[in-house]
Coordinates of C-alpha atoms and ligand atoms in Angstrom, one line a residue:
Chain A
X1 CA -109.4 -23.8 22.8
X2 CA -109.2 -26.0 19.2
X3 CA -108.1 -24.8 16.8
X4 CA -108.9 -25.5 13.2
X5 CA -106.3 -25.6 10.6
X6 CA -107.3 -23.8 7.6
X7 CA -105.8 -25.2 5.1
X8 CA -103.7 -24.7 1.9
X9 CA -99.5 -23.7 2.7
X10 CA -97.2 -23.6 -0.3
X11 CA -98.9 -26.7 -2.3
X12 CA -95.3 -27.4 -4.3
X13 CA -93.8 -29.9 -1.4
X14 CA -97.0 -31.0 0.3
X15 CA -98.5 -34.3 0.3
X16 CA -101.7 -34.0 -1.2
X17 CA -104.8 -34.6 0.7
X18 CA -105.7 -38.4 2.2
X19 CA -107.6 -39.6 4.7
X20 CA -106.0 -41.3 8.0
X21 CA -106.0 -44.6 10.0
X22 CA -104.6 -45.3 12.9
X23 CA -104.6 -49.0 13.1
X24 CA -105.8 -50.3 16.9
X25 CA -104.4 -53.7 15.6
X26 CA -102.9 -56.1 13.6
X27 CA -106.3 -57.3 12.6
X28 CA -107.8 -54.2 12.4
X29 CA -104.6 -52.7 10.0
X30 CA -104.9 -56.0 7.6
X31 CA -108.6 -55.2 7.5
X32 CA -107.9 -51.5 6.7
X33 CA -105.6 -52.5 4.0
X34 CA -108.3 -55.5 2.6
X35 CA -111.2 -52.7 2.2
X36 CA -108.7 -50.1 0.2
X37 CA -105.8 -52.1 -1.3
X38 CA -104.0 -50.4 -3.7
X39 CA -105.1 -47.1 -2.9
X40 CA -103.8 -47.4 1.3
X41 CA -100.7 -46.8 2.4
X42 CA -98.8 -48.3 4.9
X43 CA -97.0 -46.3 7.2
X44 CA -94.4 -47.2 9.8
X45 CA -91.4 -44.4 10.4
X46 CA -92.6 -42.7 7.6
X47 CA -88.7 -41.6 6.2
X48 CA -89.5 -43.3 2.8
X49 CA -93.1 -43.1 3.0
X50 CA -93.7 -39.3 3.6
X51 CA -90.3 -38.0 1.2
X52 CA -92.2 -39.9 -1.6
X53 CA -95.8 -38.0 -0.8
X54 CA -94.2 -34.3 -0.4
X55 CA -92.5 -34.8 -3.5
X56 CA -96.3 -36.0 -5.1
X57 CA -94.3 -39.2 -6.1
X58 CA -97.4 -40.9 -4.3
X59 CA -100.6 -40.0 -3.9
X60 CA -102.2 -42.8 -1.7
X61 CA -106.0 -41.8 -0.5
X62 CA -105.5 -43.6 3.0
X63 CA -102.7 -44.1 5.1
X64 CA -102.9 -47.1 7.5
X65 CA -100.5 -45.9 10.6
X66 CA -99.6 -49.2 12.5
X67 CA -96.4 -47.1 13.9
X68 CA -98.5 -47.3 17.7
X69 CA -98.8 -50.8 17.3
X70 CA -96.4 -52.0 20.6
X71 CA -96.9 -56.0 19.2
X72 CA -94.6 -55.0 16.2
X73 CA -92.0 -53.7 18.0
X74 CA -88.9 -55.9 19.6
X75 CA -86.0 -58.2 19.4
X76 CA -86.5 -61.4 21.1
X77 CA -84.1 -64.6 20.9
X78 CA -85.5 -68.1 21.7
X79 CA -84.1 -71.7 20.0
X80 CA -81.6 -69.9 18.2
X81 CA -83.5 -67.7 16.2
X82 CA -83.6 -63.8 16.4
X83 CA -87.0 -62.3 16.2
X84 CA -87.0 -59.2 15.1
X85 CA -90.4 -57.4 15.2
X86 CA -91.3 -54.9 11.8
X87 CA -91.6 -51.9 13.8
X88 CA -87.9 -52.5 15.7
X89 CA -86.6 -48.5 14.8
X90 CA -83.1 -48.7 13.1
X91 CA -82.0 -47.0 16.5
X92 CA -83.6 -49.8 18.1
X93 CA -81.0 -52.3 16.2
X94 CA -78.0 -50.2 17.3
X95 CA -78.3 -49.6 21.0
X96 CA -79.9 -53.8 21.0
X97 CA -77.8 -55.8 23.3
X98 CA -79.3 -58.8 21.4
X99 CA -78.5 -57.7 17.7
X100 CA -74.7 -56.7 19.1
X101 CA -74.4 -60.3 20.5
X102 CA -76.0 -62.5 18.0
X103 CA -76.4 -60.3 15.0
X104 CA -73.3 -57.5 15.0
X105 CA -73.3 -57.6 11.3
X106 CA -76.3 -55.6 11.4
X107 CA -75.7 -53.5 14.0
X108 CA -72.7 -52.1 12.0
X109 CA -74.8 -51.6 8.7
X110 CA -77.1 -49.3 10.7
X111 CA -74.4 -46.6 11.3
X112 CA -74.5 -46.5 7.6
X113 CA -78.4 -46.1 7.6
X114 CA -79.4 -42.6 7.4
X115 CA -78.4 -40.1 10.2
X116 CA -79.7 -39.8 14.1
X117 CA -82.7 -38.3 13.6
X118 CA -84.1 -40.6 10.8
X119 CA -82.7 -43.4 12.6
X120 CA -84.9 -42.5 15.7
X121 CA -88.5 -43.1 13.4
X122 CA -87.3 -45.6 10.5
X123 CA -87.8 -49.0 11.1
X124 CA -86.5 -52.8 9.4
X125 CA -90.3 -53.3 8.4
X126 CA -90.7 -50.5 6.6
X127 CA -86.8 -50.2 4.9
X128 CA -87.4 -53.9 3.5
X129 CA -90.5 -53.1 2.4
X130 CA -89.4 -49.5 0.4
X131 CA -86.8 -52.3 -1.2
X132 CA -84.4 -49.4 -2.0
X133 CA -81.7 -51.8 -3.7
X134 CA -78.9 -48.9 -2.4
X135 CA -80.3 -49.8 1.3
X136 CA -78.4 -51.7 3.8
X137 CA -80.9 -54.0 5.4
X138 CA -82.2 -55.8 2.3
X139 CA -78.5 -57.1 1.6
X140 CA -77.9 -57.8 5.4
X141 CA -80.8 -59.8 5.6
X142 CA -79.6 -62.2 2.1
X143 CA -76.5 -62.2 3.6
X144 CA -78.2 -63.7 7.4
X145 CA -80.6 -65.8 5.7
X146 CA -83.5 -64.5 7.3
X147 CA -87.0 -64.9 6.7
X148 CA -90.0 -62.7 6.3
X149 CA -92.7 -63.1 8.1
X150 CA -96.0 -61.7 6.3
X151 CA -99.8 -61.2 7.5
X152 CA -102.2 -60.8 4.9
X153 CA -105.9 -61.5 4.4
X154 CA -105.5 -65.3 4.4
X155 CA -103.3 -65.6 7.3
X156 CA -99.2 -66.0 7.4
X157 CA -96.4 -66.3 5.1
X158 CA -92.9 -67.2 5.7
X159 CA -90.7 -65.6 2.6
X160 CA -87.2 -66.5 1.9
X161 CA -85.1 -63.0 2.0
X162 CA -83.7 -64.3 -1.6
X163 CA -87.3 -64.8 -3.1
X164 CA -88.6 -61.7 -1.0
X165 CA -86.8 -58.5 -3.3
X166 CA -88.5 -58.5 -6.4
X167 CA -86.7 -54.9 -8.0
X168 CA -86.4 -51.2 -7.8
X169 CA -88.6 -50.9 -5.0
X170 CA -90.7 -54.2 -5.3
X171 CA -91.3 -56.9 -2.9
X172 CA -93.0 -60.2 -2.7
X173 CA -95.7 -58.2 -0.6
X174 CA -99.2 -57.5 -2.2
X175 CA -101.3 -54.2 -1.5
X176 CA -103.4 -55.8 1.4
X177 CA -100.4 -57.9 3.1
X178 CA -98.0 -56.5 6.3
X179 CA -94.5 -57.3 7.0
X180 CA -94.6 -58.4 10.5
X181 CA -91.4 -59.4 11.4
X182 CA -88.1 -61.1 10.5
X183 CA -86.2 -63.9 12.0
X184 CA -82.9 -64.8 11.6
X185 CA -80.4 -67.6 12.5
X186 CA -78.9 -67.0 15.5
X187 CA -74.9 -66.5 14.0
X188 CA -72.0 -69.2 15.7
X189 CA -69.4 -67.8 18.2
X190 CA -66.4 -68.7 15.9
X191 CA -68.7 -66.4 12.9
X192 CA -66.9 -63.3 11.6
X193 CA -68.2 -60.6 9.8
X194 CA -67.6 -57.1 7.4
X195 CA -69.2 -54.6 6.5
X196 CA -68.5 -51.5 4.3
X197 CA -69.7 -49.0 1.6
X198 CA -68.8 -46.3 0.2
X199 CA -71.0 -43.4 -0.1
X200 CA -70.8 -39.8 -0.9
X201 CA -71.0 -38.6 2.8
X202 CA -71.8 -40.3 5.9
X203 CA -75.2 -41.3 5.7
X204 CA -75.8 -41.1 2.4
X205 CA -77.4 -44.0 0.2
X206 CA -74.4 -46.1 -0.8
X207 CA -72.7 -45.7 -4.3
X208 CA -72.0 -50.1 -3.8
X209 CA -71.5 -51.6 -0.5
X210 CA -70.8 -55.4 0.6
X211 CA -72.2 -56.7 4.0
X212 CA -70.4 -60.6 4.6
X213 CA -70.6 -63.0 7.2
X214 CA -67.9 -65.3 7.2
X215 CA -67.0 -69.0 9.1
X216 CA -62.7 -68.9 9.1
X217 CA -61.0 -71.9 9.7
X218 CA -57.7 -72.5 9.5
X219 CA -57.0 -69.6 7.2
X220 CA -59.4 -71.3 5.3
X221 CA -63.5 -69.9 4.4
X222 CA -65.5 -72.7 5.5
X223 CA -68.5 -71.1 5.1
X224 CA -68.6 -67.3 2.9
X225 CA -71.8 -65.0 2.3
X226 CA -71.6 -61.8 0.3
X227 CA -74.4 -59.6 0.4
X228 CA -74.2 -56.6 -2.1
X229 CA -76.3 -53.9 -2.8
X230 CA -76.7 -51.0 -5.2
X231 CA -74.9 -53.3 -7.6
X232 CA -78.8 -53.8 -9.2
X233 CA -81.9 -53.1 -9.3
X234 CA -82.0 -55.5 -6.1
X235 CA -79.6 -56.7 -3.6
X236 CA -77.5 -59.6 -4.4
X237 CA -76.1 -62.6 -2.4
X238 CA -72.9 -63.7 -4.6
X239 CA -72.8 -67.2 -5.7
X240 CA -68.8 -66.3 -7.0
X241 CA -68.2 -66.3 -3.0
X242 CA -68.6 -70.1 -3.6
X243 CA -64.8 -70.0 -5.1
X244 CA -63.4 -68.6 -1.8
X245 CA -64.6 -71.4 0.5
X246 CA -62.7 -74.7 1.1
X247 CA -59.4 -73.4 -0.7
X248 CA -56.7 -71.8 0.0
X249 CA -57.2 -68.2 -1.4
X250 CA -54.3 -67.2 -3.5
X251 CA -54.2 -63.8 -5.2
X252 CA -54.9 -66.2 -8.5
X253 CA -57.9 -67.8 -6.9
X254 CA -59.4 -64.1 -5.8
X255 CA -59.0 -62.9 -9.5
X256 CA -61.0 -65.5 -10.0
X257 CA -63.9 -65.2 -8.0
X258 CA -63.3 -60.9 -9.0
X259 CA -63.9 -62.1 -12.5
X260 CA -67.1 -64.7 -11.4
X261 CA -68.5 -61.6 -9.5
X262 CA -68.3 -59.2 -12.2
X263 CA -70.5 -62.0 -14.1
X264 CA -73.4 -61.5 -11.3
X265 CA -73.4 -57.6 -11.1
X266 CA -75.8 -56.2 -13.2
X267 CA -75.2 -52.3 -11.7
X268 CA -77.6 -49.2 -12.4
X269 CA -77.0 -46.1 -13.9
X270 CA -78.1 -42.9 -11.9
X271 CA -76.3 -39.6 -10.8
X272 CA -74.1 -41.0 -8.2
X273 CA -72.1 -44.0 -10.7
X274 CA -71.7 -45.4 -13.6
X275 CA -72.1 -49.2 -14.1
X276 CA -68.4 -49.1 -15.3
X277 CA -67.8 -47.6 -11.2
X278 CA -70.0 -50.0 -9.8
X279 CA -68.3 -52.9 -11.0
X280 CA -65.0 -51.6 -9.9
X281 CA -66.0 -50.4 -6.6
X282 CA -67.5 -54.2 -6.1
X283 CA -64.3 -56.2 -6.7
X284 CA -62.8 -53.5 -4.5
X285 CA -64.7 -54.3 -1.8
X286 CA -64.3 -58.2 -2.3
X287 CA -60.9 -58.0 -2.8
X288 CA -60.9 -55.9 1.0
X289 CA -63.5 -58.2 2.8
X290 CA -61.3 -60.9 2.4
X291 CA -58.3 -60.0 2.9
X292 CA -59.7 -58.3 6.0
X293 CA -61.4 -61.4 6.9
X294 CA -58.8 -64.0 6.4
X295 CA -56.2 -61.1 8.0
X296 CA -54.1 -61.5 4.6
X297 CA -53.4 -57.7 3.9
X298 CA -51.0 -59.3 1.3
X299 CA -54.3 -60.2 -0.7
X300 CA -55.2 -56.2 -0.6
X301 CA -52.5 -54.4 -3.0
X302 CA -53.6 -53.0 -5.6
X303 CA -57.2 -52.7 -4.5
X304 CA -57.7 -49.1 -4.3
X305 CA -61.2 -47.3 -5.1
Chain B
X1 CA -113.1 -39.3 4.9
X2 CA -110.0 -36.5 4.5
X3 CA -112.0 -35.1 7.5
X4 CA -110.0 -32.9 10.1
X5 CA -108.4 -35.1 13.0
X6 CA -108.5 -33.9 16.6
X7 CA -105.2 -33.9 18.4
X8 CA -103.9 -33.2 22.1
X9 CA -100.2 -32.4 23.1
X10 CA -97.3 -30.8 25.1
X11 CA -95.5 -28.6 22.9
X12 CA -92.9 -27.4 25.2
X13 CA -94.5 -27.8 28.4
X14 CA -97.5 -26.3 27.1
X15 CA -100.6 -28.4 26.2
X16 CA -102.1 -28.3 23.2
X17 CA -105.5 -28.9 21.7
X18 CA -106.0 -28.7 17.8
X19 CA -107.9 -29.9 14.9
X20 CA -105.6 -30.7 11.9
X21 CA -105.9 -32.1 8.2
X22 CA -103.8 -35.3 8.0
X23 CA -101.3 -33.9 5.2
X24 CA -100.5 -31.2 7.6
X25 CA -97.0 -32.2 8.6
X26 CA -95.4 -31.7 12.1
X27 CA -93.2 -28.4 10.9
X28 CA -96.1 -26.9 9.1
X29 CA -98.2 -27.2 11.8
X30 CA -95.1 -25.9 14.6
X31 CA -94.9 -22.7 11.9
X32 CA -98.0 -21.7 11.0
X33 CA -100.9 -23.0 13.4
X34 CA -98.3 -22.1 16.3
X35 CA -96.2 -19.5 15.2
X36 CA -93.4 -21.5 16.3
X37 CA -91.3 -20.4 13.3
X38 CA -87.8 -21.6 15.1
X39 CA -88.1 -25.0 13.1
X40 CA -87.2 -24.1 10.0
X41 CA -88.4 -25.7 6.3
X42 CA -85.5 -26.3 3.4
X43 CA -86.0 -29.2 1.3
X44 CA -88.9 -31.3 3.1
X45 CA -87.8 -34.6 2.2
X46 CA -85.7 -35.2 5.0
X47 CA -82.5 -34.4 3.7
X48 CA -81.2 -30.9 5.4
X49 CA -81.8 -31.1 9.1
X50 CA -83.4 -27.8 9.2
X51 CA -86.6 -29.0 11.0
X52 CA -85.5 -31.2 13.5
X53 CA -87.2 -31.2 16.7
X54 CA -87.3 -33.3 19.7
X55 CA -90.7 -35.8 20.1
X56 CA -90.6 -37.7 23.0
X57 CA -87.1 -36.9 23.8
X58 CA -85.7 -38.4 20.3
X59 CA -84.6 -35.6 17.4
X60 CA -86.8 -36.5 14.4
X61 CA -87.2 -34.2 10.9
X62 CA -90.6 -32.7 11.4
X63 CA -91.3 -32.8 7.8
X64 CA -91.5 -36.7 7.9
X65 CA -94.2 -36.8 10.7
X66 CA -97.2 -35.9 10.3
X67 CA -99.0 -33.6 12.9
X68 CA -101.5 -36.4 13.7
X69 CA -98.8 -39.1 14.7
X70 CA -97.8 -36.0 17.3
X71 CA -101.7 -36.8 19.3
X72 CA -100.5 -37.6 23.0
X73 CA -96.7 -36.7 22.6
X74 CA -94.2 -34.6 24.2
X75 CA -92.7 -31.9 21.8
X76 CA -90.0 -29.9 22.1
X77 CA -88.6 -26.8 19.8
X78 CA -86.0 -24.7 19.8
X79 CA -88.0 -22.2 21.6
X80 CA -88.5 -24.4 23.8
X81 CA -85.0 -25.9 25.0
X82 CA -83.7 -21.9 24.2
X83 CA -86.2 -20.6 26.7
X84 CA -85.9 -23.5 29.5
X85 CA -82.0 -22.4 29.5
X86 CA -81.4 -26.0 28.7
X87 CA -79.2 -25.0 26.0
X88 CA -77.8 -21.6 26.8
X89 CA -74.4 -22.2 27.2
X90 CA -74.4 -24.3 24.0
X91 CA -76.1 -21.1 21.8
X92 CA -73.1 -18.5 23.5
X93 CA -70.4 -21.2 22.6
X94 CA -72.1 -21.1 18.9
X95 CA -71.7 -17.1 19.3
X96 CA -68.4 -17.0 20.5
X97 CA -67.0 -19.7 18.0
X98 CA -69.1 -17.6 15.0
X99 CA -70.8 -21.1 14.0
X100 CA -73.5 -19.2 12.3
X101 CA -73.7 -16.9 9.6
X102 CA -76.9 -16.7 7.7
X103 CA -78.7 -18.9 11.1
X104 CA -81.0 -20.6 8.7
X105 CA -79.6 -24.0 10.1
X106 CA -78.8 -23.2 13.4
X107 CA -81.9 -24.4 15.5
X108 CA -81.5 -27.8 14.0
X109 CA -77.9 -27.9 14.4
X110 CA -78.6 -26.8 17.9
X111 CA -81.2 -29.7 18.1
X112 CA -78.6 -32.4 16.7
X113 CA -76.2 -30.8 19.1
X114 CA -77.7 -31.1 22.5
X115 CA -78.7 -34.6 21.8
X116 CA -75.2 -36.0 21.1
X117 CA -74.2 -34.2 24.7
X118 CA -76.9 -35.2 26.4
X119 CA -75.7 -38.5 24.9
X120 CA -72.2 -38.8 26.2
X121 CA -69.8 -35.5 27.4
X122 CA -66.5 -36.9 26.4
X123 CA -67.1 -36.4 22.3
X124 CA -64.1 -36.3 19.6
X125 CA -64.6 -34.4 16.7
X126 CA -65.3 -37.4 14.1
X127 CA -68.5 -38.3 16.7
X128 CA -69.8 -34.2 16.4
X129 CA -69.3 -34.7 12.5
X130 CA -71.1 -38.2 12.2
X131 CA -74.5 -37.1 14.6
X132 CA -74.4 -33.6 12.6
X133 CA -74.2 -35.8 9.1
X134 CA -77.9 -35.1 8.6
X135 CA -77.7 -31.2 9.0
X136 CA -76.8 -29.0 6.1
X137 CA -75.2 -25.8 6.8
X138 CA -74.4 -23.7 3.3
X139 CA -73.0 -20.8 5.3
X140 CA -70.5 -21.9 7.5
X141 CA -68.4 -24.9 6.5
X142 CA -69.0 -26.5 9.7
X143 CA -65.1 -25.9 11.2
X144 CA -67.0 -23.6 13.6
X145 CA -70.0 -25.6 14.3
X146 CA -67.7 -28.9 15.0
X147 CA -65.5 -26.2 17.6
X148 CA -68.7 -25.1 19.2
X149 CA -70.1 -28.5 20.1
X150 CA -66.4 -29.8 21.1
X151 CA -65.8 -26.3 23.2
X152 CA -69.4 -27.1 25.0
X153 CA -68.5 -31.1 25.4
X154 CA -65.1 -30.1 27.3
X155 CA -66.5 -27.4 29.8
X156 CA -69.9 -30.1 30.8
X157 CA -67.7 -32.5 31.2
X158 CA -64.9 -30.0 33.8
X159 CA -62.7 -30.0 31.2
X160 CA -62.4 -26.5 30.3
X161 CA -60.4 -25.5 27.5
Ligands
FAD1 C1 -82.4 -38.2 4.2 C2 -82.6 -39.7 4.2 C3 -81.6 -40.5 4.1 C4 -81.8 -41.9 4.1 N1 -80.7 -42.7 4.0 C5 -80.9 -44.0 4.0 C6 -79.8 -44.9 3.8 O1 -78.6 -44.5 3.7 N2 -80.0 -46.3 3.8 C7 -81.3 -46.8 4.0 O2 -81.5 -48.0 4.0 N3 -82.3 -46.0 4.1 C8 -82.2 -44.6 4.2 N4 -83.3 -43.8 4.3 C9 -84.6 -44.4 4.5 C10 -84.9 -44.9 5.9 O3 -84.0 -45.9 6.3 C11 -86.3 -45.4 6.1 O4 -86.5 -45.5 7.5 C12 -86.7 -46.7 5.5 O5 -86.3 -46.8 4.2 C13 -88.2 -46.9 5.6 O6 -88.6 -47.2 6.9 P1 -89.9 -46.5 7.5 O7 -90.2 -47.2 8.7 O8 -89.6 -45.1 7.6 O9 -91.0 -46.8 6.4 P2 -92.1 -45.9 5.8 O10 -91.6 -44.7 5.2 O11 -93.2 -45.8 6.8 O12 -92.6 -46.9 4.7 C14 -91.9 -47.2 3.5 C15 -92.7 -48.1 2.5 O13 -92.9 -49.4 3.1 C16 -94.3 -49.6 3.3 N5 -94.3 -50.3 4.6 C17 -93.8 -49.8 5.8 N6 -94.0 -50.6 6.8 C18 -94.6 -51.7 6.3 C19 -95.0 -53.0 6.8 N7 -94.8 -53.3 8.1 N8 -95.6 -53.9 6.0 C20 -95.8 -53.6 4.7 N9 -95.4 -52.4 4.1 C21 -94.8 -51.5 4.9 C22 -94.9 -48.3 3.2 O14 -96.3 -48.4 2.8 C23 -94.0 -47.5 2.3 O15 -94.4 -47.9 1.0 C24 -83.1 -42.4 4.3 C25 -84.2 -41.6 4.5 C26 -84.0 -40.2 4.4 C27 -85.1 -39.3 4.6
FES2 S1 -87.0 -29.5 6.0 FE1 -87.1 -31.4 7.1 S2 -85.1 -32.2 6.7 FE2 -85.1 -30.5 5.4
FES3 S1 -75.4 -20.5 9.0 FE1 -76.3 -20.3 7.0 S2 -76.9 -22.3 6.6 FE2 -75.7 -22.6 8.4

């Protein structure tokens, strides 16, 4: 027998009311999102999306559910280039046998995404659309050089990761557009990478954290890219890693770059840091990646958080 | 257009026909439309573990689902896995090893629990502390809990303590 729910619980951490689509398609989601624009949601895993409504931060009047939508979901490789599809779960990402071969980088960063249980519904789509600038993905995918692919009313674009974070929260995406999918380079053998944050617990949005991919030849960078994030109100690819590559890093040369880096942050106050921590905990982790990178711990001492 | 929604599923082994507003989120609607009050409500944002449950086999908080995303889906609660025995020896190790006080976080901790052991048998404690990250416990200071799980790990896997 139905039964009908009557209504009203608690109202204090309840989303308030809103109608609901389930999107059938692709099309049929873009044409949700053309007839109500601002006022629809999207909503993949929902572990931004529904946080944000209980606590009445938003209120949309439709949400647009494409999380059925089996088209958006997968990691394919073809002509060197990893497809990753918007709905790929961060759970997904860390049991893929093709993100562990030609993307590990970001198969590390997801053990610092969340825990189990939100890692089971929250996908790449929707964390680089939230554009939480203390969230891994958005700095992985500067630091990969991916690309964004976006459907929208008048057919496909193809975003630069570095033109695609636009703030605290804000993309190059408008109201009636969907992240599809993104597609990365597939990484060379000889690549290295590192990844690390630091965060209050395990889990836990990071206080600053550093995801690098590296080319290391002859105890030499020949090729370095520093993704940060929560060192601003967006994540940030490093152009002082430009100072590290073709030389031979001396503790001299990685004060400089230090210096050159602190020149690029531009860190956020909140409850978890101040700016003054940010920018320590930054050079911190420069000063570890490459020593850690270049297997110099002599380049480490006196780096301690 | 905020019109009721009618959905169809197995809630432990049981199939289930209702007609639900959209807001109604997956815990609210386990609590109060099925008197399922196992799954437990703290912070509903995610953040405590409280109301985890199993759809589809995976743990998920079932404050960040809605009830409608549920339509055609396989859930399972602590009632659920408690009845079934699935978990029995688990809940006695939690007993013996006095891993809950108060017991307000204990059916997602029990959730979070079984799925790491379902996951692999041969566990070490920093693995029990990394897949319980996401499950707060105010009572007690999760020494016991970590024991209980590790205790359960060991005599699955023949290694008895
Ligand atoms: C307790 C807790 C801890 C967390 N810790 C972390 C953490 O440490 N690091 C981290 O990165 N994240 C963390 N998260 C967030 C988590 O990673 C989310 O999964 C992710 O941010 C959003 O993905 P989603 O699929 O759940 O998106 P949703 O919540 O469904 O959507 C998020 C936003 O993106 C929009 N959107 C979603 N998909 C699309 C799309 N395809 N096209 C256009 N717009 C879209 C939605 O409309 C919404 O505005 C945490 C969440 C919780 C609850
Ligand atoms: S009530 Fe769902 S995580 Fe706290
Ligand atoms: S036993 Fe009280 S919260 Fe864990």
């Amino acid at each position: 027998m139905p039964i009908v729910w009557a209504g009203e619980v608690t109202p204090k951490m309840k989303a308030s009311a809103f109608a609901y689509a389930r999107a059938t398609s692709v099309a049929n989601a873009l044409e949700l999102l053309t007839a109500h624009g601002e006022k629809a949601k999207v909503l993949s895993g929902g572990q931004s999306l529904l946080p944000a409504m209980n606590l009445r931060l938003i209120a949309p009047e439709l949400v647009v559910d494409i999380s059925e939508l089996a088209e958006l979901r997968g990691v394919v490789v073809k002509g060197g280039v990893l497809t990753i599809g918007a709905l790929t779960r961060h759970v997904d990402l860390l049991k893929s046998p093709e993100i562990a071969a030609h993307a590990p980088l970001l198969r590390d960063a997801v053990t610092h995404v969340a825990h189990p249980a939100i890692r089971n519904r929250g996908t790449i789509g929707g964390s680089l659309a939230q554009a939480d600038p203390a969230s891994e993905l958005p700095a992985c995918m500067l630091t990969l050089g991916a690309t964004i692919v976006v459907c929208g009313p008048s057919g496909e674009r193809r975003i630069a990761a570095n033109q695609f974070f636009a703030g605290i929260y804000e993309t190059a995406l408008t109201p009636q557009e969907l992240l599809v999918a993104v597609e990365l380079p597939v990484i060379p053998k000889s690549s290295t990478h590192f990844f690390h944050e630091f965060a209050r617990r395990h889990g836990d949005y990071a206080i600053v954290g550093l995801a690098a991919q590296a080319l290391v030849k002859d105890g030499q960078f020949a090729d370095l890219r520093l993704g940060f994030f929560a060192v601003g109100d967006r994540p940030l690819l490093a152009k002082s890693a430009g100072k590290l590559v073709d030389v031979a890093v001396t503790p001299a040369v990685l004060a400089e770059a230090s210096s050159a880096l602190n020149d690029e942050l531009d860190p956020l106050e909140d409850q978890q840091a101040t700016p003054t921590m940010r920018r320590h905990l930054a050079k911190v982790l420069l000063t570890r990646c490459v020593s850690s990178l270049l297997a110099r711990p002599d380049l480490c001492t006196g780096a301690s958080a | 257009m905020t019109a009721a929604v009618a959905i169809s599923l197995s809630v432990n082994g049981e199939r289930i026909e209702a007609n639900i507003l959209p807001r109604l989120n997956l815990a609210d609607f386990l609590r109060e439309h099925l008197k399922l009050t196992g799954t437990h409500v703290g912070c509903e944002h995610g953040v405590c573990g409280a109301c985890t449950v199993r759809v589809n086999g995976d743990i998920v908080r079932s404050c960040l689902m809605l009830a409608v995303q549920t339509h055609n889906a396989t859930v399972e609660t602590i009632e659920g896995l408690s009845d079934s025995g699935e978990i029995a020896d688990l809940q006695s190790a939690f007993r013996e090893r006095n891993a809950l006080q108060c017991g307000f976080c204990t059916p997602g901790m029990l959730m979070a629990a079984q799925d790491l052991l379902k996951q692999s048998a041969s566990l070490d404690r920093e693995q029990i502390r990394e897949h319980l990250s996401g499950n707060y416990c105010r009572c007690t200071g999760y020494q016991a809990i970590v024991d209980a799980i590790e205790t359960t790990a060991q005599a699955r896997s023949g290694r008895l303590p």
